[in-house]
Amino acid sequence: MDENGGLKKREHVCSKTRCSVFIAFLVASCVVVLCVVTFEVDDLRMKIQYDVSGLAWWKTSIIYQVYPRSFKDSNGDGVGDLRGITQKLDYLADLGIGAIWISPFYTSPMRDFGYDISNYTQVDPTFGTMDDFDNLLKEARKRGLKIIVDFVPNHTSNESMWFQESRKGPNNSYSDYYVWKDGVILPNGSRGPPNNWLSVFGGSAWTFDPERGQYYYHAFLKSQADINFYSPHVLQELKTVLRFWLDRGVSGFRLDALKFLFESKDVTLNEALLPNQFEWNDDGPHNLTTSFPQINDVIKDWRSLLDEYTSYDKEPRFMAEESYGLTAEMRNAHYKSGAMPFNFALLNMNSTCGGTCVMRLINKGLHELADDAWPNFQVGNHDNSRVASRVGVARSGAVTMLLLTLPGTPTSYYGDEIGMQDVFYTFQETRDPAGIHFGKDGYEGRSRDPERSPMQWSGTTNAGFSSGTPWLHVHENFTKTNVKDQNSDTVSMLNLYRTLAKIRKYPSFQNSQLQYAVTNDNVVSYVRMALGWTKYLVLINFGPSTSTDDYSKSPVDSTSGIIVATTNNFNLGDFRTGQTISLVNVRLHPGQGLVVTVYYQGR
């Protein structure tokens, strides 16, 4: 093999400077893949290009989540927008991702910053125009990037036209679009909600509407009225929305809050709440308001629609879902129905989660899957504390290495590629309705503003995010942690990300298999390989202390290898890319990680 981790000459021998070799091999996911390999031979330095044509594009891509309010402001109003995303497409393409998932940019009163949609088929002026979106699609396509959009089917804004028509009463074509119920008469003679169901944001999930004279159900804020999925009119409307965006050219959808789509028709039933439970608890027995089996029928219907478009142009359409707390049985049922539930196991990583702990979280993401289900991992998103704040700055590069070398489809959150951290905001600075709802004493544990701070592009004013006043102020570390500075630093987090993004395109990383090597309280390590291709060893120290271990035994079965990526442990300098190392005794500091191509024994 070459010093950069290329193919060994003994694997593919070519008598000319350039040649093309067509290889059919069986990947571990039991899919026969035709691989087209073109390489140059110059003192065993081989440049590899290939097309893994047997896998859908989303199985070989990194998905990068953009929270549009915070990514890039193009017009100086302090809020990120669609034109800002377009301006940064070259950066995203260079990063090595394959698809951009954009959080909601639809017309909305912004009671939940876009997750309270008033019109599914319009762009909110805050983010630009439909022409801006179409241009974003066109420019992304030029760079080989797919666009995935958020779809929020569970609820709409109570300011939407649908809701305003529905509240007029039963003699209306929109009357059954929402969950309307009569209240009950309380012992004191006053009127109360139909039952004890709770909102995720605290308090009753029912709000009385004086115009209709009934209560409407809302799993989230009272400004987010739940859609009635038992209504065939609603199901047809939502398919029309999906068609609208598919016709514009999006490559898929991320389905928000999917487990909340259905609730019991019998509203006389109370949920068995936990003792003294006055607000939503995800561990609570919410059997009357979440995870109904009918969700699978909805997924199948939407999958059929997406497949209809795939049949036209042969491009697979992607559909993922957000559903926290699914059992393995539920997760696999959703997979079988046609949606990929995002795996949130790694969101539980923190500074005390060492090698064995990380292995357990990986296993939760892999071993609970049905054989034909494709894995995926997420380490951060718009609803959870940033990686660098959860695990510590010194381990954030290690988490990046973990995410981009695990099997399946990884999803990155904007800014994690440079190690952005949570930002502290006072209650007066807080913008997130979830945080404000819980008041000055409770907002810190509920606000999602800390992980939604503006992207840190440079060390200039407002981190290069906006020429105006940002909707949230940037982190104070922006002069040291930013894209511009890391771009020119060869051992930066950003360039580590780029290196790993290239490595994970190798055939050995394009399957769903993983074999553990050494794992202990400090280290987790594993082998990634595909039949006929170079074997790779990934070894990372997530523990509290330095660890020296022998990695040469099975499944590595080699005493040496070449480093193709290193976290550098932030310039400790123990290892360098291209260095040949012994695998018998490798000494890793906390937060340090390596990707190594493995020599065949006896070379």
mmCIF file of C-alpha atoms in Angstrom, residues 113 423-450 452 471-473:
data_model
loop_
_atom_site.group_PDB
_atom_site.id
_atom_site.type_symbol
_atom_site.label_atom_id
_atom_site.label_comp_id
_atom_site.label_asym_id
_atom_site.label_seq_id
_atom_site.Cartn_x
_atom_site.Cartn_y
_atom_site.Cartn_z
ATOM 1 C CA PHE A 113 -38.739 29.656 14.673
ATOM 2 C CA VAL A 423 -23.176 29.998 23.807
ATOM 3 C CA PHE A 424 -24.557 31.231 27.126
ATOM 4 C CA TYR A 425 -27.482 33.643 26.792
ATOM 5 C CA THR A 426 -29.155 35.469 29.647
ATOM 6 C CA PHE A 427 -32.906 35.189 29.992
ATOM 7 C CA GLN A 428 -33.214 38.662 28.484
ATOM 8 C CA GLU A 429 -31.180 37.503 25.455
ATOM 9 C CA THR A 430 -33.118 34.261 25.030
ATOM 10 C CA ARG A 431 -35.117 33.931 21.814
ATOM 11 C CA ASP A 432 -36.206 30.289 21.915
ATOM 12 C CA PRO A 433 -39.923 30.046 22.838
ATOM 13 C CA ALA A 434 -39.250 26.773 24.628
ATOM 14 C CA GLY A 435 -36.837 28.527 26.951
ATOM 15 C CA ILE A 436 -39.002 31.612 27.437
ATOM 16 C CA HIS A 437 -41.986 29.398 28.246
ATOM 17 C CA PHE A 438 -40.241 28.084 31.373
ATOM 18 C CA GLY A 439 -39.310 31.516 32.697
ATOM 19 C CA LYS A 440 -36.159 32.948 34.216
ATOM 20 C CA ASP A 441 -35.682 30.072 36.657
ATOM 21 C CA GLY A 442 -36.167 27.252 34.144
ATOM 22 C CA TYR A 443 -35.026 28.600 30.779
ATOM 23 C CA GLU A 444 -31.402 27.382 30.927
ATOM 24 C CA GLY A 445 -32.407 23.727 30.903
ATOM 25 C CA ARG A 446 -34.944 24.204 28.105
ATOM 26 C CA SER A 447 -33.641 26.862 25.715
ATOM 27 C CA ARG A 448 -32.115 25.609 22.484
ATOM 28 C CA ASP A 449 -30.463 28.927 21.682
ATOM 29 C CA PRO A 450 -26.995 27.833 22.950
ATOM 30 C CA ARG A 452 -28.141 27.664 17.490
ATOM 31 C CA TRP A 471 -30.388 37.588 16.030
ATOM 32 C CA LEU A 472 -28.216 35.808 18.621
ATOM 33 C CA HIS A 473 -24.754 37.031 19.503
#
